[in-house]
Short mmCIF file of C-alpha atoms in Angstrom, two decimals:
data_model
loop_
_atom_site.label_atom_id
_atom_site.label_comp_id
_atom_site.label_asym_id
_atom_site.label_seq_id
_atom_site.Cartn_x
_atom_site.Cartn_y
_atom_site.Cartn_z
CA UNK A 1 3.40 14.02 10.66
CA UNK A 2 4.21 11.88 13.99
CA UNK A 3 3.60 13.17 17.23
CA UNK A 4 6.27 13.20 19.97
CA UNK A 5 3.51 11.95 22.14
CA UNK A 6 2.80 8.16 22.53
CA UNK A 7 -0.22 7.38 19.89
CA UNK A 8 -1.75 4.56 18.10
CA UNK A 9 -3.47 3.59 15.09
CA UNK A 10 -5.29 0.95 12.80
CA UNK A 11 -4.16 -0.70 9.76
CA UNK A 12 -7.14 -1.22 7.20
CA UNK A 13 -6.85 -1.05 3.50
CA UNK A 14 -9.46 1.01 1.53
CA UNK A 15 -10.54 -2.28 -0.45
CA UNK A 16 -11.50 -3.71 2.99
CA UNK A 17 -13.72 -0.86 4.12
CA UNK A 18 -17.76 -1.82 4.01
CA UNK A 19 -19.24 -0.81 0.61
CA UNK A 20 -22.25 -1.95 -1.44
CA UNK A 21 -20.21 -2.19 -4.33
CA UNK A 22 -18.50 -5.29 -3.79
CA UNK A 23 -15.04 -3.30 -2.69
CA UNK A 24 -14.23 -1.01 -0.15
CA UNK A 25 -13.92 2.83 -1.53
CA UNK A 26 -14.03 6.42 -0.76
CA UNK A 27 -17.50 6.99 -0.06
CA UNK A 28 -19.63 6.81 3.44
CA UNK A 29 -17.76 3.59 4.59
CA UNK A 30 -14.53 5.62 4.83
CA UNK A 31 -16.11 8.59 6.62
CA UNK A 32 -17.70 6.22 9.04
CA UNK A 33 -14.37 4.36 9.43
CA UNK A 34 -12.62 7.82 10.21
CA UNK A 35 -15.44 8.58 12.99
CA UNK A 36 -14.73 5.35 14.32
CA UNK A 37 -11.11 5.69 14.60
CA UNK A 38 -11.78 9.51 16.27
CA UNK A 39 -14.00 7.86 19.07
CA UNK A 40 -11.87 5.04 20.01
CA UNK A 41 -8.92 7.60 20.42
CA UNK A 42 -6.97 6.65 17.57
CA UNK A 43 -4.30 9.10 15.66
CA UNK A 44 -3.30 7.01 12.53
CA UNK A 45 -4.98 5.23 9.81
CA UNK A 46 -2.51 3.18 7.69
CA UNK A 47 -3.54 1.70 4.46
CA UNK A 48 -1.93 -0.35 1.75
CA UNK A 49 -0.58 1.12 -1.52
CA UNK A 50 -3.80 2.90 -3.46
CA UNK A 51 -2.04 2.57 -7.20
CA UNK A 52 -4.21 0.51 -9.87
CA UNK A 53 -3.50 -3.17 -9.99
CA UNK A 54 -3.79 -5.88 -12.88
CA UNK A 55 -7.06 -7.12 -11.77
CA UNK A 56 -7.19 -9.96 -14.49
CA UNK A 57 -3.99 -11.23 -13.14
CA UNK A 58 -2.99 -10.70 -9.62
CA UNK A 59 -4.27 -7.78 -7.44
CA UNK A 60 -1.75 -6.94 -5.43
CA UNK A 61 -1.31 -3.68 -4.26
CA UNK A 62 2.47 -4.01 -4.41
CA UNK A 63 2.65 -4.66 -7.83
CA UNK A 64 0.87 -1.64 -9.46
CA UNK A 65 0.53 -0.54 -12.89
CA UNK A 66 1.23 3.37 -11.87
CA UNK A 67 3.90 4.64 -9.11
CA UNK A 68 1.78 8.05 -9.30
CA UNK A 69 -1.87 7.22 -10.43
CA UNK A 70 -4.80 6.08 -8.10
CA UNK A 71 -6.71 2.97 -8.55
CA UNK A 72 -10.19 3.79 -9.97
CA UNK A 73 -12.03 1.18 -8.62
CA UNK A 74 -11.94 2.95 -5.20
CA UNK A 75 -14.13 5.78 -6.58
CA UNK A 76 -17.37 6.10 -4.70
CA UNK A 77 -20.60 6.09 -6.62
CA UNK A 78 -22.30 7.97 -3.87
CA UNK A 79 -19.94 10.72 -3.91
CA UNK A 80 -20.41 11.17 -7.43
CA UNK A 81 -24.14 11.32 -6.97
CA UNK A 82 -23.50 14.02 -4.53
CA UNK A 83 -21.69 15.97 -7.11
CA UNK A 84 -24.58 15.40 -9.69
CA UNK A 85 -22.85 12.97 -12.07
CA UNK A 86 -25.07 10.13 -11.14
CA UNK A 87 -28.70 9.80 -10.45
CA UNK A 88 -30.31 8.34 -7.44
CA UNK A 89 -31.51 5.41 -9.53
CA UNK A 90 -28.09 4.91 -11.05
CA UNK A 91 -26.26 4.50 -7.71
CA UNK A 92 -28.79 1.51 -6.44
CA UNK A 93 -27.04 -1.90 -7.36
CA UNK A 94 -29.14 -4.82 -7.87
CA UNK A 95 -26.25 -7.06 -7.39
CA UNK A 96 -25.54 -8.41 -3.97
CA UNK A 97 -21.90 -8.81 -3.09
CA UNK A 98 -20.41 -10.64 -0.30
CA UNK A 99 -19.96 -8.64 2.75
CA UNK A 100 -16.66 -10.04 3.89
CA UNK A 101 -14.77 -10.34 0.41
CA UNK A 102 -13.50 -8.40 -2.51
CA UNK A 103 -14.91 -9.80 -5.78
CA UNK A 104 -12.47 -7.67 -7.87
CA UNK A 105 -13.75 -8.36 -11.10
CA UNK A 106 -17.32 -7.92 -10.38
CA UNK A 107 -16.73 -5.00 -8.38
CA UNK A 108 -15.01 -3.43 -11.19
CA UNK A 109 -17.41 -4.42 -13.80
CA UNK A 110 -20.25 -2.70 -11.53
CA UNK A 111 -18.30 0.32 -10.96
CA UNK A 112 -16.70 1.09 -14.46
CA UNK A 113 -20.39 1.36 -15.76
CA UNK A 114 -20.97 4.22 -13.32
CA UNK A 115 -17.78 5.80 -13.59
CA UNK A 116 -18.46 5.76 -17.58
CA UNK A 117 -21.78 7.74 -17.07
CA UNK A 118 -20.17 9.99 -14.78
CA UNK A 119 -17.50 11.05 -17.40
CA UNK A 120 -20.25 11.48 -19.79
CA UNK A 121 -21.96 13.75 -17.67
CA UNK A 122 -18.94 15.71 -16.87
CA UNK A 123 -17.63 15.92 -20.52
CA UNK A 124 -20.77 17.10 -21.57
CA UNK A 125 -20.93 19.79 -19.06
CA UNK A 126 -17.62 21.23 -20.42
CA UNK A 127 -15.24 19.95 -17.55
CA UNK A 128 -14.21 22.47 -14.93
CA UNK A 129 -11.58 25.04 -13.89
CA UNK A 130 -10.64 22.12 -11.02
CA UNK A 131 -9.95 19.64 -13.88
CA UNK A 132 -7.89 21.61 -15.78
CA UNK A 133 -5.56 22.63 -13.19
CA UNK A 134 -5.08 19.33 -12.12
CA UNK A 135 -3.89 18.01 -15.46
CA UNK A 136 -1.61 20.99 -15.81
CA UNK A 137 -0.03 20.26 -12.61
CA UNK A 138 0.52 16.62 -12.89
CA UNK A 139 0.90 17.06 -16.72
CA UNK A 140 3.87 14.30 -17.23
CA UNK A 141 3.10 11.45 -15.22
CA UNK A 142 -1.09 11.99 -15.87
CA UNK A 143 -0.59 12.05 -19.69
CA UNK A 144 1.53 9.20 -19.98
CA UNK A 145 -0.64 7.11 -17.92
CA UNK A 146 -4.05 8.28 -19.56
CA UNK A 147 -2.71 7.24 -22.88
CA UNK A 148 -1.00 4.24 -21.63
CA UNK A 149 -4.28 2.98 -20.07
CA UNK A 150 -6.16 3.59 -23.33
CA UNK A 151 -3.29 1.48 -25.39
CA UNK A 152 -3.51 -1.16 -23.02
CA UNK A 153 -7.02 -1.67 -23.41
CA UNK A 154 -6.64 -1.48 -27.11
CA UNK A 155 -3.39 -3.62 -27.51
CA UNK A 156 -3.49 -5.91 -24.30
CA UNK A 157 -1.71 -5.91 -21.14
CA UNK A 158 1.90 -6.59 -22.18
CA UNK A 159 3.11 -3.47 -23.67
CA UNK A 160 6.08 -5.04 -24.63
CA UNK A 161 4.34 -6.99 -27.04
CA UNK A 162 2.61 -3.75 -28.67
CA UNK A 163 3.70 -2.63 -32.25
CA UNK A 164 7.14 -1.54 -32.24
CA UNK A 165 6.54 2.20 -32.18
CA UNK A 166 4.03 2.06 -29.43
CA UNK A 167 6.13 -0.24 -27.28
CA UNK A 168 8.97 2.06 -27.45
CA UNK A 169 7.18 4.94 -26.78
CA UNK A 170 7.95 6.68 -30.00
CA UNK A 171 6.57 10.40 -30.05
CA UNK A 172 4.60 10.31 -33.51
CA UNK A 173 3.35 7.15 -33.03
CA UNK A 174 1.85 7.78 -29.55
CA UNK A 175 0.63 11.09 -30.69
CA UNK A 176 -0.95 9.32 -33.21
CA UNK A 177 -2.75 6.72 -31.23
CA UNK A 178 -3.52 9.44 -28.50
CA UNK A 179 -5.64 11.31 -31.26
CA UNK A 180 -7.30 7.97 -32.42
CA UNK A 181 -8.04 7.12 -28.57
CA UNK A 182 -8.67 10.33 -27.47
CA UNK A 183 -11.93 9.82 -25.55
CA UNK A 184 -10.57 6.93 -23.75
CA UNK A 185 -7.44 9.21 -22.90
CA UNK A 186 -9.70 11.96 -21.78
CA UNK A 187 -11.81 9.21 -19.61
CA UNK A 188 -9.03 8.14 -17.56
CA UNK A 189 -7.62 11.59 -17.13
CA UNK A 190 -10.85 12.13 -15.45
CA UNK A 191 -10.60 9.02 -13.46
CA UNK A 192 -7.57 10.49 -11.93
CA UNK A 193 -8.90 14.01 -11.35
CA UNK A 194 -11.66 12.38 -9.57
CA UNK A 195 -9.72 10.11 -7.62
CA UNK A 196 -7.34 13.21 -6.16
CA UNK A 197 -10.47 15.18 -5.31
CA UNK A 198 -12.42 12.29 -3.58
CA UNK A 199 -8.87 11.37 -1.87
CA UNK A 200 -8.06 14.56 -0.53
CA UNK A 201 -11.63 15.42 0.41
CA UNK A 202 -11.34 12.34 2.80
CA UNK A 203 -7.82 13.05 4.06
CA UNK A 204 -9.27 16.60 4.79
CA UNK A 205 -12.10 15.10 6.86
CA UNK A 206 -9.24 12.64 8.64
CA UNK A 207 -7.00 15.74 9.79
CA UNK A 208 -9.92 17.53 10.88
CA UNK A 209 -10.87 14.86 12.93
CA UNK A 210 -7.39 14.76 14.24
CA UNK A 211 -6.63 11.74 12.28
CA UNK A 212 -3.30 11.15 9.95
CA UNK A 213 -3.10 8.67 7.07
CA UNK A 214 0.08 6.60 6.75
CA UNK A 215 0.67 5.68 2.91
CA UNK A 216 2.45 2.82 1.87
CA UNK A 217 5.02 2.92 -1.06
CA UNK A 218 6.27 -0.43 -2.52
CA UNK A 219 9.83 -0.37 -3.55
CA UNK A 220 8.96 -2.00 -7.14
CA UNK A 221 6.55 -1.41 -9.98
CA UNK A 222 5.17 -4.21 -11.68
CA UNK A 223 6.59 -4.93 -15.34
CA UNK A 224 3.35 -4.13 -16.79
CA UNK A 225 3.59 -0.62 -15.63
CA UNK A 226 3.60 2.52 -17.41
CA UNK A 227 6.73 3.62 -15.32
CA UNK A 228 8.61 1.02 -17.16
CA UNK A 229 7.25 1.78 -20.66
CA UNK A 230 7.51 5.70 -20.03
CA UNK A 231 10.65 5.97 -18.43
CA UNK A 232 12.76 2.51 -19.39
CA UNK A 233 16.23 4.08 -18.56
CA UNK A 234 15.28 4.09 -14.91
CA UNK A 235 15.10 0.22 -14.88
CA UNK A 236 17.81 -2.48 -16.25
CA UNK A 237 16.13 -3.43 -19.43
CA UNK A 238 17.36 -4.97 -22.71
CA UNK A 239 16.89 -3.20 -25.98
CA UNK A 240 13.46 -5.24 -26.56
CA UNK A 241 12.60 -3.57 -23.31
CA UNK A 242 12.18 -6.86 -21.34
CA UNK A 243 14.12 -6.83 -17.82
CA UNK A 244 17.72 -8.05 -17.61
CA UNK A 245 17.29 -8.58 -13.83
CA UNK A 246 14.33 -8.93 -11.91
CA UNK A 247 13.37 -8.68 -7.98
CA UNK A 248 13.51 -11.28 -4.81
CA UNK A 249 14.81 -12.22 -1.77
CA UNK A 250 17.83 -14.79 -1.37
CA UNK A 251 17.21 -18.32 -0.15
CA UNK A 252 16.38 -18.45 3.82
CA UNK A 253 15.30 -20.89 6.27
CA UNK A 254 11.72 -20.36 5.01
CA UNK A 255 12.23 -20.95 1.67
CA UNK A 256 15.44 -22.96 0.06
CA UNK A 257 14.87 -21.35 -3.39
CA UNK A 258 14.44 -17.72 -2.01
CA UNK A 259 11.55 -15.52 -3.41
CA UNK A 260 11.32 -14.57 -7.07
CA UNK A 261 9.13 -11.33 -7.11
CA UNK A 262 9.79 -10.79 -10.85
CA UNK A 263 9.69 -6.96 -10.68
CA UNK A 264 12.35 -5.08 -13.13
CA UNK A 265 14.90 -3.31 -10.90
CA UNK A 266 16.34 0.19 -10.86
CA UNK A 267 19.55 1.54 -12.56
CA UNK A 268 20.85 2.85 -9.97
CA UNK A 269 23.72 4.59 -11.87
CA UNK A 270 21.09 6.53 -13.91
CA UNK A 271 19.24 7.34 -11.19
CA UNK A 272 21.85 9.06 -9.30
CA UNK A 273 23.09 10.45 -12.80
CA UNK A 274 19.85 12.10 -12.98
CA UNK A 275 19.55 13.16 -9.09
CA UNK A 276 17.02 10.79 -8.29
CA UNK A 277 14.37 12.80 -10.10
CA UNK A 278 12.01 10.09 -10.80
CA UNK A 279 12.08 8.63 -7.47
CA UNK A 280 11.80 12.26 -6.09
CA UNK A 281 8.83 13.04 -8.20
CA UNK A 282 7.13 9.74 -6.76
CA UNK A 283 7.76 10.61 -3.13
CA UNK A 284 6.42 14.08 -3.81
CA UNK A 285 3.20 12.78 -5.25
CA UNK A 286 2.72 10.21 -2.26
CA UNK A 287 3.33 12.73 0.33
CA UNK A 288 0.60 15.09 -1.37
CA UNK A 289 -1.77 12.12 -0.55
CA UNK A 290 -0.43 11.10 2.74
CA UNK A 291 0.84 12.64 6.08
CA UNK A 292 3.29 9.87 6.40
CA UNK A 293 4.89 7.43 4.14
CA UNK A 294 5.93 3.79 4.77
CA UNK A 295 8.86 2.64 2.45
CA UNK A 296 8.25 -0.77 1.74
CA UNK A 297 11.09 -3.39 1.48
CA UNK A 298 13.45 -0.53 2.93
CA UNK A 299 16.44 -2.45 2.79
CA UNK A 300 16.60 -2.83 -1.11
CA UNK A 301 17.01 0.86 -1.28
CA UNK A 302 20.42 0.19 0.49
CA UNK A 303 21.16 -2.87 -1.23
CA UNK A 304 18.98 -5.61 -2.67
CA UNK A 305 18.85 -9.18 -4.44
CA UNK A 306 18.65 -9.28 -8.39
CA UNK A 307 18.27 -12.26 -10.17
CA UNK A 308 18.76 -12.79 -13.85
CA UNK A 309 15.26 -12.58 -15.82
CA UNK A 310 15.88 -16.10 -16.98
CA UNK A 311 16.42 -17.83 -13.81
CA UNK A 312 13.57 -19.95 -12.61
CA UNK A 313 14.27 -19.37 -8.77
CA UNK A 314 15.66 -16.55 -6.82
CA UNK A 315 18.72 -18.90 -5.82
CA UNK A 316 20.39 -17.42 -8.76
CA UNK A 317 20.51 -13.80 -7.80
CA UNK A 318 23.19 -11.68 -5.88
CA UNK A 319 23.48 -8.69 -3.80
CA UNK A 320 23.56 -5.41 -5.72
CA UNK A 321 23.99 -1.84 -4.44
CA UNK A 322 20.95 0.36 -4.35
CA UNK A 323 20.65 4.07 -3.73
CA UNK A 324 22.39 4.18 -0.55
CA UNK A 325 23.40 7.27 1.56
CA UNK A 326 23.63 8.95 -1.85
CA UNK A 327 19.89 8.54 -2.24
CA UNK A 328 18.55 9.33 1.16
CA UNK A 329 20.88 12.34 1.09
CA UNK A 330 18.80 13.71 -1.68
CA UNK A 331 15.48 12.52 -0.22
CA UNK A 332 15.73 14.01 3.01
CA UNK A 333 16.95 17.41 1.47
CA UNK A 334 13.72 17.81 -0.04
CA UNK A 335 11.31 15.97 2.38
CA UNK A 336 11.49 15.86 6.30
CA UNK A 337 12.76 12.48 7.53
CA UNK A 338 9.73 12.54 10.16
CA UNK A 339 7.25 11.64 7.38
CA UNK A 340 8.62 8.37 6.80
CA UNK A 341 8.97 4.96 8.30
CA UNK A 342 11.43 2.28 7.45
CA UNK A 343 9.73 -1.13 6.69
CA UNK A 344 13.23 -2.68 7.89
CA UNK A 345 11.94 -6.08 8.54
CA UNK A 346 13.39 -9.45 7.14
CA UNK A 347 17.18 -9.95 6.41
CA UNK A 348 18.53 -6.73 7.86
CA UNK A 349 22.30 -6.06 7.58
CA UNK A 350 24.56 -3.52 9.28
CA UNK A 351 24.69 -1.42 6.10
CA UNK A 352 20.86 -1.15 6.38
CA UNK A 353 21.20 -0.25 10.22
CA UNK A 354 23.85 2.48 9.58
CA UNK A 355 21.47 4.12 7.17
CA UNK A 356 18.80 4.21 9.43
CA UNK A 357 21.09 5.29 12.32
CA UNK A 358 22.77 8.01 10.42
CA UNK A 359 19.42 9.74 9.31
CA UNK A 360 17.73 8.80 12.35
CA UNK A 361 14.52 7.01 10.49
CA UNK A 362 11.67 5.85 12.24
CA UNK A 363 11.92 1.83 12.25
CA UNK A 364 9.51 -0.63 12.04
CA UNK A 365 8.97 -3.78 15.01
CA UNK A 366 6.65 -6.53 14.98
CA UNK A 367 5.34 -8.15 18.29
CA UNK A 368 5.00 -11.74 16.57
CA UNK A 369 8.67 -11.38 15.46
CA UNK A 370 9.52 -10.90 18.83
CA UNK A 371 8.19 -14.35 20.13
CA UNK A 372 10.63 -16.11 17.71
CA UNK A 373 13.59 -16.51 20.00
CA UNK A 374 15.19 -15.33 23.36
CA UNK A 375 14.44 -11.92 24.56
CA UNK A 376 17.94 -10.62 24.92
CA UNK A 377 19.48 -9.27 21.83
CA UNK A 378 16.11 -9.71 19.95
CA UNK A 379 15.12 -6.15 18.66
CA UNK A 380 11.48 -7.17 18.05
CA UNK A 381 10.65 -8.17 21.77
CA UNK A 382 8.29 -5.41 22.92
CA UNK A 383 10.56 -4.60 25.94
CA UNK A 384 13.52 -3.85 23.71
CA UNK A 385 11.96 -1.32 21.42
CA UNK A 386 13.44 1.89 20.85
CA UNK A 387 11.33 4.83 21.02
CA UNK A 388 11.65 6.01 17.40
CA UNK A 389 9.91 2.84 15.89
CA UNK A 390 6.14 1.98 14.72
CA UNK A 391 5.13 -1.27 16.49
CA UNK A 392 2.91 -3.78 15.08
CA UNK A 393 1.41 -6.69 16.53
CA UNK A 394 1.71 -8.43 12.67
CA UNK A 395 1.54 -6.71 9.03
CA UNK A 396 -0.46 -7.66 5.97
CA UNK A 397 1.97 -10.46 4.95
CA UNK A 398 1.49 -12.34 8.31
CA UNK A 399 -1.17 -14.39 9.76
CA UNK A 400 -3.43 -12.63 12.30
CA UNK A 401 -2.48 -12.66 15.98
CA UNK A 402 -5.17 -15.32 16.78
CA UNK A 403 -4.52 -17.31 13.41
CA UNK A 404 -0.74 -17.35 14.13
CA UNK A 405 -1.44 -18.76 17.57
CA UNK A 406 -3.92 -21.35 16.64
CA UNK A 407 -1.94 -22.74 13.23
CA UNK A 408 1.67 -21.59 13.22
CA UNK A 409 3.15 -20.60 16.81
CA UNK A 410 5.44 -23.44 18.39
CA UNK A 411 4.91 -24.25 21.62
CA UNK A 412 8.11 -22.29 22.69
CA UNK A 413 6.26 -19.14 21.23
CA UNK A 414 3.28 -19.83 22.97
CA UNK A 415 5.03 -20.33 26.32
CA UNK A 416 6.79 -16.83 25.75
CA UNK A 417 3.52 -14.95 25.08
CA UNK A 418 1.89 -16.75 28.20
CA UNK A 419 4.94 -15.93 29.96
CA UNK A 420 4.76 -12.21 29.10
CA UNK A 421 0.81 -12.23 29.80
CA UNK A 422 1.49 -13.76 33.11
CA UNK A 423 -1.80 -15.55 32.89
CA UNK A 424 -3.74 -18.20 31.19
CA UNK A 425 -4.19 -17.03 27.42
CA UNK A 426 -7.14 -18.38 25.61
CA UNK A 427 -7.16 -18.20 21.70
CA UNK A 428 -9.61 -15.90 21.78
CA UNK A 429 -7.58 -13.70 23.75
CA UNK A 430 -4.35 -13.77 22.19
CA UNK A 431 -5.01 -10.63 20.01
CA UNK A 432 -5.79 -8.54 23.03
CA UNK A 433 -2.53 -9.82 24.81
CA UNK A 434 -0.36 -9.10 21.74
CA UNK A 435 -2.00 -5.67 21.51
CA UNK A 436 -1.28 -4.86 25.15
CA UNK A 437 2.14 -5.91 24.46
CA UNK A 438 2.67 -3.49 21.55
CA UNK A 439 0.80 -0.54 23.50
CA UNK A 440 2.90 -0.98 26.28
CA UNK A 441 6.20 -0.97 24.71
CA UNK A 442 8.44 2.46 24.43
CA UNK A 443 7.21 2.49 20.88
CA UNK A 444 6.17 6.40 20.18
CA UNK A 445 3.68 4.97 17.91
CA UNK A 446 1.59 1.74 17.65
CA UNK A 447 -0.31 0.20 14.44
CA UNK A 448 -2.65 -2.77 14.82
CA UNK A 449 -4.19 -4.49 12.05
CA UNK A 450 -8.21 -3.91 12.20
CA UNK A 451 -8.17 -7.96 12.12
CA UNK A 452 -6.26 -8.25 15.36
CA UNK A 453 -8.62 -5.48 16.89
CA UNK A 454 -11.70 -7.81 16.11
CA UNK A 455 -9.45 -10.78 17.37
CA UNK A 456 -10.14 -12.68 14.13
CA UNK A 457 -8.39 -16.10 13.08
CA UNK A 458 -6.72 -17.29 10.15
CA UNK A 459 -9.70 -16.12 7.69
CA UNK A 460 -9.33 -12.66 8.15
CA UNK A 461 -5.61 -12.75 6.83
CA UNK A 462 -4.86 -10.46 4.24
CA UNK A 463 -1.87 -12.09 1.93
CA UNK A 464 0.09 -15.44 2.10
CA UNK A 465 3.54 -14.46 0.49
CA UNK A 466 4.25 -16.90 -2.57
CA UNK A 467 0.86 -17.69 -3.23
CA UNK A 468 -1.41 -16.26 -6.04
CA UNK A 469 -5.00 -16.86 -4.87
CA UNK A 470 -7.33 -15.52 -2.11
CA UNK A 471 -5.11 -12.73 -1.16
CA UNK A 472 -6.06 -9.21 -0.93
CA UNK A 473 -9.73 -9.79 -0.64
CA UNK A 474 -10.49 -9.45 3.18
CA UNK A 475 -13.42 -6.88 4.13
CA UNK A 476 -14.59 -5.80 7.45
CA UNK A 477 -18.14 -5.95 8.17
CA UNK A 478 -20.04 -2.56 8.94
CA UNK A 479 -21.71 -4.45 11.96
CA UNK A 480 -18.19 -5.22 13.24
CA UNK A 481 -17.36 -1.64 14.05
CA UNK A 482 -19.77 -1.09 16.65
CA UNK A 483 -20.00 0.63 19.74
CA UNK A 484 -18.64 -2.12 22.00
CA UNK A 485 -15.50 -2.63 19.66
CA UNK A 486 -14.77 1.13 19.67
CA UNK A 487 -15.05 1.58 23.56
CA UNK A 488 -12.99 -1.45 24.17
CA UNK A 489 -10.11 -0.38 21.87
CA UNK A 490 -10.42 3.10 23.44
CA UNK A 491 -10.07 2.02 26.98
CA UNK A 492 -6.84 -0.06 26.04
CA UNK A 493 -5.75 2.74 24.09
CA UNK A 494 -5.88 4.98 27.47
CA UNK A 495 -4.54 2.29 29.70
CA UNK A 496 -1.24 2.83 27.97
CA UNK A 497 -1.28 6.51 27.58
CA UNK A 498 -1.89 6.48 24.01
CA UNK A 499 -5.07 9.03 23.84
#
C-alpha cells in the first residue's frame, strides 16, 4: 500500500517493455525494469489494465474481454523454458519485431504457437497440484472465461450472434459445447493458471525490491466480453442481450457531440439488490494481483453518462445514478481505502467531490492540466495539491510533456510553465521541468510516465482518445533504460525528498 512517506514511481504498461517477441511480457524485460526502478529510487510501478483484449478489432486495455482474466500474450516463453515446458531451440524466434512498437497480431501469432506447445507438454505430464488448486479457487470466473473463449473461437467474437442456447448461456447447451470443446477449454484454463503464476512471481520480486504495483481497473467492460455473456443481469440489456444503453461522456468544449464509448452500462439497482457481489468479486481478484488499484473513470461510479444504444452520438445521452455512497460503503467495508486511487479527472461535480471527501479517497492530479488556467482555484496546479493525491505529469490519454509543449500548448500555457521554472525552458527540457513540478508538490505520491522520464515527443504517445489507429503500441527500447537515465531519475527523486 501507499507509504506515508513522500515517494514516486513510473507508469509503464507491460506491453511497452522490451522483449524479443514483439510485445512486452512477464519475462526478463519485466525483471530488468524492476531493477531499474529499484536502482532509481522508485517505489511504485503503475501499469495499465492487464485483461485480455480483442486484438482483431481494437486492442485497448480499457475494453477488455474479461474483468477477471489476464492477457495470455503477456506470458513469457523464456519463463516457460525455465519451467521445462519449452525447449531452448523453440524460444529462439527467427522473426524480427520492431523494438519500439507492438505488432499485436504478429506477436500473438508467434506466442500462440509456443503457448500451445507448452500446454501440450503440461497436459501430457498430468497437470499439477498448483493447477488444480488455482482452478478450484477461481472456479466461477475461470470456468466461464475458458468455455467462453473456446466458444468465441468456434462461433466468432460477437456472442450475441451465437446459436440462441449458447447466446443465452443455457446450461445444457453450454455443457454440451464444453464437452465437445474440452481441449480448448483446458488450454484456456492453463493459460490463466500460468498467467497467475508468472504474474505473482513478478509481484513477489517487485515487493522484495521495495516496489509496489499499482493496477488499473477500467470502469466498463467490452460488449464482447465474457462478463456480459455470463452475467447479463449486471448490465442493462434487452432480451436479445443487446445493450439498452451504452457508456460515454457528455458534449464539452473539446467535443460538441461528446464521446461515445459504446460499452454496456451497469444495472445499479440489480447490483444493489445483490450487495454488489459482482463488483466486489472483481475488486478482490484485482487486489490479489496488485498492491494498489486505480479506479478508472471514478466519477462514473457516482453518476454516469448513459446513451441510448441506437444513438449515433453521445449528445443524446443523460446523467444517471451510479453506485454512489452505498457502493463505496460496501467496497470499503471489505477492502481498505488506502489501497485505492480515484481517477477523478475530467468533468467532476460536487457529488463526486463529496464522496471522495467522505471516504478520504486518494485523488489524482495532472501537472499538464494545471497549466490550463489561472493558478488560483486550479486544483491541478502543483502549488495547490493536497497531500492525499497522486501527481502525474500526464496520463496514457495525454500527449507526452514534450509533445504537448511542441504541438498543443498555447502561448499562455507555455508562459505559465516558463514562469514556474523561472528560467528559459527548451522543448528538450520541458519534461524535466514538469517532473520537477510534480516532485516538488505536496502530493504524497508522484507517478511519471516513462516517456516523460525519457523526454520523448509525440511519437511516444500511448493513446489519442477518439481514434482507433496507432494506439497502445509504444514500447521502450532496452538501451533507453541505461545507467545515465537511472542515475538522473534517482538524483531528481532525492532532491525532492522522495527516496
